Tab-separated table of C-alpha atoms in Angstrom:
chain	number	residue	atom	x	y	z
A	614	UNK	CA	0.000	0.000	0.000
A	615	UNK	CA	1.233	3.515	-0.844
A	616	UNK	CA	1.741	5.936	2.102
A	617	UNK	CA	-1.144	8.476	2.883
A	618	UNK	CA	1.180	10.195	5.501
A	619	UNK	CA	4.837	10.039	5.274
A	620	UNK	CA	6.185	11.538	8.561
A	621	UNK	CA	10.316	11.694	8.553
A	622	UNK	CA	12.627	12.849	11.219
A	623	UNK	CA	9.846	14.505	13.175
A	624	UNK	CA	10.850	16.379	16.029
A	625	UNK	CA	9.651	18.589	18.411
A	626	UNK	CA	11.566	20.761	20.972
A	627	UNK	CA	10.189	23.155	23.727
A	628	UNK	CA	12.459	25.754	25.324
A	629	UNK	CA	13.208	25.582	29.209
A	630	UNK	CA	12.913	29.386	30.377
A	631	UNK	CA	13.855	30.617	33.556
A	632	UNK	CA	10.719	32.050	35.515
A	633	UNK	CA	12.862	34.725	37.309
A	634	UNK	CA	15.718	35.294	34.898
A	635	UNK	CA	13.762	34.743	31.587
A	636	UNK	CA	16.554	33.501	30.058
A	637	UNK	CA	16.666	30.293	28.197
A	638	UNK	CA	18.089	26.922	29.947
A	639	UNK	CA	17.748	24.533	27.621
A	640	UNK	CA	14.648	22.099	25.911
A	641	UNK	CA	12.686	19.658	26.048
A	642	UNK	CA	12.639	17.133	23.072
A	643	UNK	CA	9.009	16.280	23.092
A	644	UNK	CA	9.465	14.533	19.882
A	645	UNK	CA	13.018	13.624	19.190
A	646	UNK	CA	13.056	12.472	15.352
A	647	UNK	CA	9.856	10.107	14.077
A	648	UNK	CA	9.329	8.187	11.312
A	649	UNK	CA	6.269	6.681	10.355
A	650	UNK	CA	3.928	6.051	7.716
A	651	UNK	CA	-0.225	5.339	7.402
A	652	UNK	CA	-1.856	4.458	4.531
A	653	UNK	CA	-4.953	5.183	2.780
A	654	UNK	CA	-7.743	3.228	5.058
A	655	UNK	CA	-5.116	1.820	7.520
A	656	UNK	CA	-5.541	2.725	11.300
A	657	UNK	CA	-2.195	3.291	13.132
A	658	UNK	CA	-2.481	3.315	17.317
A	659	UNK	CA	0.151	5.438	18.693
A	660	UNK	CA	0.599	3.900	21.944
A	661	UNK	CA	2.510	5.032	25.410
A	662	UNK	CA	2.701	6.330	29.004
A	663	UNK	CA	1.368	9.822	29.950
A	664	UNK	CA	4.572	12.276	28.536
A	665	UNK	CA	5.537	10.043	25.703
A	666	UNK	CA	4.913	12.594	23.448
A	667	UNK	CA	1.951	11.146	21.124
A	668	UNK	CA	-0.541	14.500	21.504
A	669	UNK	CA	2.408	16.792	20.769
A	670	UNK	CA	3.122	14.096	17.310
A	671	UNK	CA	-0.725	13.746	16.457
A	672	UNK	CA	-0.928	17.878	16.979
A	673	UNK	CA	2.181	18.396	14.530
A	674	UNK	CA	0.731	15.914	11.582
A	675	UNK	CA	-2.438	18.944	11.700
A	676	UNK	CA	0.078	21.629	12.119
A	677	UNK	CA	-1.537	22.843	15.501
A	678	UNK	CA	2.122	22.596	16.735
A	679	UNK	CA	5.232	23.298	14.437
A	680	UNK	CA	8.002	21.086	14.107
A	681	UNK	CA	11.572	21.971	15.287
A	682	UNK	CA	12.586	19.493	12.195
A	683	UNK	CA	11.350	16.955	10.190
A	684	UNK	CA	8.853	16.169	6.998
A	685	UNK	CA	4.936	15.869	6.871
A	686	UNK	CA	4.171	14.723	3.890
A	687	UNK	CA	0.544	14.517	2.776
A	688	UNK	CA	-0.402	12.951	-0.540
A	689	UNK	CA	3.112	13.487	-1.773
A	690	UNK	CA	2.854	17.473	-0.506
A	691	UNK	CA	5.420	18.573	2.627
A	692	UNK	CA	2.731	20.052	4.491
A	693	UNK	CA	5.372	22.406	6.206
A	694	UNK	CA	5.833	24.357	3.201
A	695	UNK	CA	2.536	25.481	2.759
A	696	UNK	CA	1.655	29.026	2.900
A	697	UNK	CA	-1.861	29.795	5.167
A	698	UNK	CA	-4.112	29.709	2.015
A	699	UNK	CA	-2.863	26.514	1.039
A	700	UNK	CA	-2.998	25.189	4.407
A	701	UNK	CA	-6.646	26.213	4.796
A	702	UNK	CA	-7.082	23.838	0.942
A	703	UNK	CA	-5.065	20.847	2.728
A	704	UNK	CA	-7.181	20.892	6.154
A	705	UNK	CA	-10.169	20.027	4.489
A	706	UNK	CA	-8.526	16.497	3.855
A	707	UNK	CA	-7.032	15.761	7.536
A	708	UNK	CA	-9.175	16.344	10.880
A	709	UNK	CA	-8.857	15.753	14.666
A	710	UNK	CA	-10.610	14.544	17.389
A	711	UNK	CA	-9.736	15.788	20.627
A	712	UNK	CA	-9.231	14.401	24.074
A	713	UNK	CA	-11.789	17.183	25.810
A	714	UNK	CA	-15.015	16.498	23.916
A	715	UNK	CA	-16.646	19.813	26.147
A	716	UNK	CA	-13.529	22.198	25.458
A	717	UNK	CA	-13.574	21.358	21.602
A	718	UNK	CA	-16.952	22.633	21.174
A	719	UNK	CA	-18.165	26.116	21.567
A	720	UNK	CA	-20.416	26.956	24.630
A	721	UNK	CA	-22.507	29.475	23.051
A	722	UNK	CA	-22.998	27.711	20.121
A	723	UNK	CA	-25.959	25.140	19.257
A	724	UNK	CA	-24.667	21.437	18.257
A	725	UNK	CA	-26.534	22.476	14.678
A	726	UNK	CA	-24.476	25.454	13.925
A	727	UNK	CA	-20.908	23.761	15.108
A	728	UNK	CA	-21.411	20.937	12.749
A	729	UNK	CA	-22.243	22.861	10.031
A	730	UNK	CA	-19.386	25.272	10.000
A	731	UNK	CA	-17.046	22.975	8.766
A	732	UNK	CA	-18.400	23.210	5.573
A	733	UNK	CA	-18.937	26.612	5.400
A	734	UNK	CA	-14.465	27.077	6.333
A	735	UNK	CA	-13.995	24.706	3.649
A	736	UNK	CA	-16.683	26.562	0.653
A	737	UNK	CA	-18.585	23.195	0.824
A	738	UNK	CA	-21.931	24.123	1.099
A	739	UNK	CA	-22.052	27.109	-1.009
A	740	UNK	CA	-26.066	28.395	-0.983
A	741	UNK	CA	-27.769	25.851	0.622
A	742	UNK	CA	-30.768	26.587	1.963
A	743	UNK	CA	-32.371	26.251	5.707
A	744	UNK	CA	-33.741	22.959	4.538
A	745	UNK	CA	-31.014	21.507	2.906
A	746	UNK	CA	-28.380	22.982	6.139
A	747	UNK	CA	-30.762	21.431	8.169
A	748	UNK	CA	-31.135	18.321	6.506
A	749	UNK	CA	-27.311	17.938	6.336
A	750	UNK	CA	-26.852	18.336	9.834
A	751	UNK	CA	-29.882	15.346	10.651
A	752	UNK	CA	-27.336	13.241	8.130
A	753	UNK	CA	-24.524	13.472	10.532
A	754	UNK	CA	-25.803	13.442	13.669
A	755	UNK	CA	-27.751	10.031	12.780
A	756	UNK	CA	-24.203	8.957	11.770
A	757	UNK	CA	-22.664	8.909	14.868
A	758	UNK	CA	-26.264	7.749	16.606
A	759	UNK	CA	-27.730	11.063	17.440
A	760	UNK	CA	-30.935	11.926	16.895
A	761	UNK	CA	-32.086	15.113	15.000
A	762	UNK	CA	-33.259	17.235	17.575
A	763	UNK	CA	-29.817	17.534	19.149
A	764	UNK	CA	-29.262	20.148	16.772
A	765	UNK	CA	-30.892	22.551	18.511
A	766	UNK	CA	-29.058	22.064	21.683
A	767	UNK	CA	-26.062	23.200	23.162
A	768	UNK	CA	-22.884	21.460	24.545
A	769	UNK	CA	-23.704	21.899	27.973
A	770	UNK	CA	-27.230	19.971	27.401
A	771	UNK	CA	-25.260	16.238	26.512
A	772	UNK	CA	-23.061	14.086	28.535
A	773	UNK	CA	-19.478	13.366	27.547
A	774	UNK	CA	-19.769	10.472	25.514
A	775	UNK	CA	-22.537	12.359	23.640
A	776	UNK	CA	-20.312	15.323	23.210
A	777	UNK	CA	-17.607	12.845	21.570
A	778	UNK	CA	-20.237	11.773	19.269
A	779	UNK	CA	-20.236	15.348	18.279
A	780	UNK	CA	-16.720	15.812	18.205
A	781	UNK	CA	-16.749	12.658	15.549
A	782	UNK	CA	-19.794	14.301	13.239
A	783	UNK	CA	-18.106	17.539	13.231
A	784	UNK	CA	-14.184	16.486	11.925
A	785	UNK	CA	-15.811	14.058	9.496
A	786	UNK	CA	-18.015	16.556	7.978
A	787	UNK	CA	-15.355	17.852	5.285
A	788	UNK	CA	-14.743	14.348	4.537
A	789	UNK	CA	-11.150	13.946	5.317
A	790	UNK	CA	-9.063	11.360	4.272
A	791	UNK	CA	-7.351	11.222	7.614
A	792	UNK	CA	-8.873	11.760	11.247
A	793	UNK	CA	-6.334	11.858	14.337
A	794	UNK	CA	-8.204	11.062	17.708
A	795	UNK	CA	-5.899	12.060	20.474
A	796	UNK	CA	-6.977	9.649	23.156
A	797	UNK	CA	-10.517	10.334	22.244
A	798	UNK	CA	-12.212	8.176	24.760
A	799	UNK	CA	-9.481	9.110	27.944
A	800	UNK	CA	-11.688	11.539	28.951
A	801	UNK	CA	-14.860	9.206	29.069
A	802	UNK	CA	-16.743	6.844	32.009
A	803	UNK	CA	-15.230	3.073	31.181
A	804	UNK	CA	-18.916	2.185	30.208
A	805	UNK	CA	-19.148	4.597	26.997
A	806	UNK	CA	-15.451	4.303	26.075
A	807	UNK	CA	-15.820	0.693	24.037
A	808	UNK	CA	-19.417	2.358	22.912
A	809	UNK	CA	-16.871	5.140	20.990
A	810	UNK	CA	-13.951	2.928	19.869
A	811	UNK	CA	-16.669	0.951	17.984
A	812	UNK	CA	-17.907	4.137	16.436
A	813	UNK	CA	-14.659	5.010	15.354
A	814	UNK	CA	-13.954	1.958	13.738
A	815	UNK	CA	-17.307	1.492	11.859
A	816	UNK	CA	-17.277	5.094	10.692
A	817	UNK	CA	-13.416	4.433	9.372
A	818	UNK	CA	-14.505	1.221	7.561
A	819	UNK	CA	-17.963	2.542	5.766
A	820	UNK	CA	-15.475	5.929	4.813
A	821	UNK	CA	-12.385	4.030	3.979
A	822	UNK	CA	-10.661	6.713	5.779
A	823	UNK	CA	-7.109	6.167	7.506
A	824	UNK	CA	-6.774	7.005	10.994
A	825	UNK	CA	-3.760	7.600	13.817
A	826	UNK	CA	-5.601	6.449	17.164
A	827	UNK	CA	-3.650	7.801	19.990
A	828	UNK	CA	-4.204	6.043	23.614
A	829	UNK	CA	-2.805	4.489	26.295
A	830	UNK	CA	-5.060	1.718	26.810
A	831	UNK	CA	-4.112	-1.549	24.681
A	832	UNK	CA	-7.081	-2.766	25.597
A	833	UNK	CA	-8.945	-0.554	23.818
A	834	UNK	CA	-5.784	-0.424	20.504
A	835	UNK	CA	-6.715	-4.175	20.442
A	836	UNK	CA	-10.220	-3.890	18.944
A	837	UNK	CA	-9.475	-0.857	16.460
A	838	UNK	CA	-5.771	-0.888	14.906
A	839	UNK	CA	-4.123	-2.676	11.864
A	840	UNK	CA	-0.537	-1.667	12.763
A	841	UNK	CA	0.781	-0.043	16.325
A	842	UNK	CA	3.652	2.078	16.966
A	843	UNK	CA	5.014	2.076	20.861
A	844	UNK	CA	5.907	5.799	21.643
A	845	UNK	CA	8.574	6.114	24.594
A	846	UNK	CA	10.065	9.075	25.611
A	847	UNK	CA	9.746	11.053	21.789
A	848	UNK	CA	10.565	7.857	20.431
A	849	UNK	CA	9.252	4.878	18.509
A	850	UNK	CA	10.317	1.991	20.022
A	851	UNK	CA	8.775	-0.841	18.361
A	852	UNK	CA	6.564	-0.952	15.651
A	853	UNK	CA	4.277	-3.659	13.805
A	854	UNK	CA	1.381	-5.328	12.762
A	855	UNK	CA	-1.421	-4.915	15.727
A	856	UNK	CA	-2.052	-8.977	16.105
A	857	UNK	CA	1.367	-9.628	16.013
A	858	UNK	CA	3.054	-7.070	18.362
A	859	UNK	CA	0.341	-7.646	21.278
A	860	UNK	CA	0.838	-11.502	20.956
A	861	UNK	CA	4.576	-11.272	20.735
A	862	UNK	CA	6.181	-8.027	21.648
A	863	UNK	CA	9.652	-7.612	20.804
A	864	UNK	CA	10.505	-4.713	22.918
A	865	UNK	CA	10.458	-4.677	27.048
A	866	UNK	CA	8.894	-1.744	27.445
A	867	UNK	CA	5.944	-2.867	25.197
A	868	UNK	CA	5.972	-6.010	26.943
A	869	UNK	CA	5.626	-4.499	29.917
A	870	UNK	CA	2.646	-2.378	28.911
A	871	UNK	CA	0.889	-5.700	27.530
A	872	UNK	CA	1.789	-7.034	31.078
A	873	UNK	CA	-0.186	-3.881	33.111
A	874	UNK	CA	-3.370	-5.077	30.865
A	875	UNK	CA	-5.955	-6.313	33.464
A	876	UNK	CA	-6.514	-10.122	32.648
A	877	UNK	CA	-9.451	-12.346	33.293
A	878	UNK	CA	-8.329	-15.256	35.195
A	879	UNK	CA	-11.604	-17.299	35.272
A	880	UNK	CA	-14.803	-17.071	37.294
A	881	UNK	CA	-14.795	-13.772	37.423
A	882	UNK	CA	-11.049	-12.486	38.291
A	883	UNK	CA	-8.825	-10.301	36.970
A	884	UNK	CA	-5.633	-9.911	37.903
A	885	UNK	CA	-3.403	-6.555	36.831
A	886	UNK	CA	-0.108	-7.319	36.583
A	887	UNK	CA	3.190	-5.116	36.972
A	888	UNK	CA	3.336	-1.620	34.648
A	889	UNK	CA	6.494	-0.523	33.838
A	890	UNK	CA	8.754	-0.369	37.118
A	891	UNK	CA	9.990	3.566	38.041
A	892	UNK	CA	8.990	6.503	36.584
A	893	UNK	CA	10.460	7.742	32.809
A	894	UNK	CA	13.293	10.013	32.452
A	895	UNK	CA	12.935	13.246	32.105
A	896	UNK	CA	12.687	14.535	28.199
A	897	UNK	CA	15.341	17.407	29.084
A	898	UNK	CA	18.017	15.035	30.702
A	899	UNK	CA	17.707	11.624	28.750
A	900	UNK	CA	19.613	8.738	29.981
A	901	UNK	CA	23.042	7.998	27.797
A	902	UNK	CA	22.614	4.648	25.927
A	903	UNK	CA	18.752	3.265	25.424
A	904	UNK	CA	16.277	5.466	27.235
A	905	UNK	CA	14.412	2.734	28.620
A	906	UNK	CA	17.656	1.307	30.131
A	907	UNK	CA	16.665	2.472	34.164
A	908	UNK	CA	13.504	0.571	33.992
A	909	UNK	CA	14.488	-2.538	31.516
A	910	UNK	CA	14.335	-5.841	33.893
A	911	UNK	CA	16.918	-7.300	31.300
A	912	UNK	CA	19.183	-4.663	31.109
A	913	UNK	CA	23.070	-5.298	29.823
A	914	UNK	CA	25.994	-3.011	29.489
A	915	UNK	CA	25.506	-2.109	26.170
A	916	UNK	CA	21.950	-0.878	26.500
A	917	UNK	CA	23.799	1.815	29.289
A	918	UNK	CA	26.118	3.269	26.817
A	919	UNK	CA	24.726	2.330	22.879
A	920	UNK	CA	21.211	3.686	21.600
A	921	UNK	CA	19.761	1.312	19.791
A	922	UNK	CA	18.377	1.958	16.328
A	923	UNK	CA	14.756	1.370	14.720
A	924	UNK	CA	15.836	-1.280	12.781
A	925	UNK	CA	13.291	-3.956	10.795
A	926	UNK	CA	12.615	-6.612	12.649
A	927	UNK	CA	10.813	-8.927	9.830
A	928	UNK	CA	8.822	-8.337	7.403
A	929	UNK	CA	6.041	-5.779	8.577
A	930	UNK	CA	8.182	-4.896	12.210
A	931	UNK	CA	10.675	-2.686	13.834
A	932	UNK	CA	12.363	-2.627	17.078
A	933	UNK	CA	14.889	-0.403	18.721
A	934	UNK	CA	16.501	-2.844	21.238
A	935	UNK	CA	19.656	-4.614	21.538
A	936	UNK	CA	17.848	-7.685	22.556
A	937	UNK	CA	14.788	-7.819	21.035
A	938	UNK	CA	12.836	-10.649	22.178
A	939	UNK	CA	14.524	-11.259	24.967
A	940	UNK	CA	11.776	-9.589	27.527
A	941	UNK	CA	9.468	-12.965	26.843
A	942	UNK	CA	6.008	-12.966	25.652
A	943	UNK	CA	3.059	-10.452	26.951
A	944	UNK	CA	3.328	-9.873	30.471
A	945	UNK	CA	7.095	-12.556	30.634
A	946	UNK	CA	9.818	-11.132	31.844
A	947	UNK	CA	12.173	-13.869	30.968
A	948	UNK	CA	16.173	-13.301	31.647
A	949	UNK	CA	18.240	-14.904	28.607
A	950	UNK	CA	18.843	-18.249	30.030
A	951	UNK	CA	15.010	-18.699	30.191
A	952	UNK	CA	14.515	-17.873	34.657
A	953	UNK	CA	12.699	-14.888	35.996
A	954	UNK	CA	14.435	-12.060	37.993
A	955	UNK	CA	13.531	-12.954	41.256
A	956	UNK	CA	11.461	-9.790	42.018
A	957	UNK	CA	9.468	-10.479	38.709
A	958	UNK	CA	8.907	-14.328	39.342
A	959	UNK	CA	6.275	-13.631	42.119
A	960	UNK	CA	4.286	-11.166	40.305
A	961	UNK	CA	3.098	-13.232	36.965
């Protein structure tokens, strides 16, 4: 398949300013040099703890934040080197979906009028009539399993999963060929979140649109991605088809994010077992060698003083680890002559 979104050496670096002094200190590398490609139809899960840097990535692809470096390349097109009126042409084709379904919308404004100004921005309802605006907008709320008189409510007026719904009509009104949800169901009660993923998902199959899906629940990656990418500390770490990598992850800190899944144990129990031990380095001072050497349970002297590279791994995979593998299957933690660290053996 030929790439819908070509991102290459994407990075992202925020100045550290001195509240008193207001000088600069250093940065932050939010982003610290991505590549990654979705194509037309595919959905890509950007996966990783709190800090990982997946909004910041999903925010650059829509230019809501501007790269330090890097390529976004649309359809063939770098999208950084468009001027504002050619921007304004190129939106039309990509839309978001954003964690805060409330703070996307606009108080004041009824649910009718927000999902109809899409296509006014984009000169895609030139002259319609009352009728025909009001016809358009029944279309898309029924879409996303709303009924019509919603639109003559405001925000306030729905609960959060409803507001979502909302969210959903609104970015898919232009018809884009790509939608980015950042974490779009984080916000949500557990019982509507699966209610949304499946939305997502059936809307993206009957539009054959691609999507980036960015979460932190694999749970919820399981039921809606083709391929995931594993986001650690501005980094891709690992990177595959979404089967595969959840049965048989080939980097430890994915493993041990498949291993702080809750799992149902029979009758009834479910046991969660251990996250990631520590807590990540900090973005301005990254550890020398692999970043996720402090918190690796099979750590070796190399990964302390060699970064690994994101290297293919097979056919459809990539890994940057020394030892990929070596980490064990979901939730294993399995040292290279097969035993357990002893503080690991007692909690799988």
């Amino acid at each position: 398949m030929s790439a819908l979104l070509e991102l290459r050496g994407l990075a992202k670096e925020f100045p550290i300013r001195s509240p008193f002094l207001r000088r600069r200190l250093g940065t932050v590398a939010a982003v610290a040099g991505v590549d990654l490609d979705i194509a037309a139809g595919e959905t890509v899960a950007l996966v990783g703890e709190s800090g990982s840097g997946k909004s910041t990535l999903g925010r650059m692809i829509v230019r809501l934040i501007e790269p330090t470096r890097g390529e976004i390349r649309f359809r063939g097109e770098d999208l950084l080197q468009l001027g504002a009126r050619d921007l304004r042409r190129a939106r039309r084709h990509f839309q978001v979906v954003f964690q805060d379904p409330y703070g996307a919308l606009n108080p004041r404004m009824r649910i009718g009028e927000a999902l109809f100004e899409p296509l006014l921005v984009h000169g895609l309802a030139p002259g319609a009539s009352r009728a025909e605006r009001a016809e358009r907008v029944r279309a898309m709320l029924a879409e996303v399993g709303l009924p019509a008189e919603a639109a003559g409510r405001y925000p306030h007026e729905f609960s959060g999963g409803q507001r979502q719904r909302i969210g959903i009509a609104r970015a898919l009104a232009p018809g884009p060929d790509l939608l980015v949800a950042d974490e779009p169901v984080s916000a949500l009660d557990l019982s509507v979140r699966a209610q949304i993923v499946n939305l997502l998902a059936n809307l993206q199959r009957s539009r054959g649109i691609a999507m980036l899906f960015i979460a932190h629940d694999l749970a919820l990656v399981e039921q809606i991605a083709d391929r995931v990418a594993v986001l650690y500390l501005g980094r891709i770490v690992e990177e595959g088809p979404a089967a595969e990598l959840l049965a048989r992850p080939l980097h430890p800190y994915t493993t041990s994010l498949i291993a702080a899944v809750p799992r149902v144990r029979g009758a009834g129990e479910a046991k969660l077992r251990r996250a990631p031990s520590g807590e990540p380095p900090s973005a301005s001072a990254p550890p020398p060698g692999c970043p996720f050497h402090p918190r690796c349970p099979v750590v070796r002297e190399r990964c302390r003083g060699e970064r690994p590279q994101l290297v293919a791994a097979g056919a459809a995979r990539r890994v940057a680890c020394h030892y990929p593998g070596v980490a064990g299957a979901a939730g294993s933690f399995a040292a290279p002559d097969g035993t357990f660290p002893p503080d690991r053996r007692r909690n799988l």
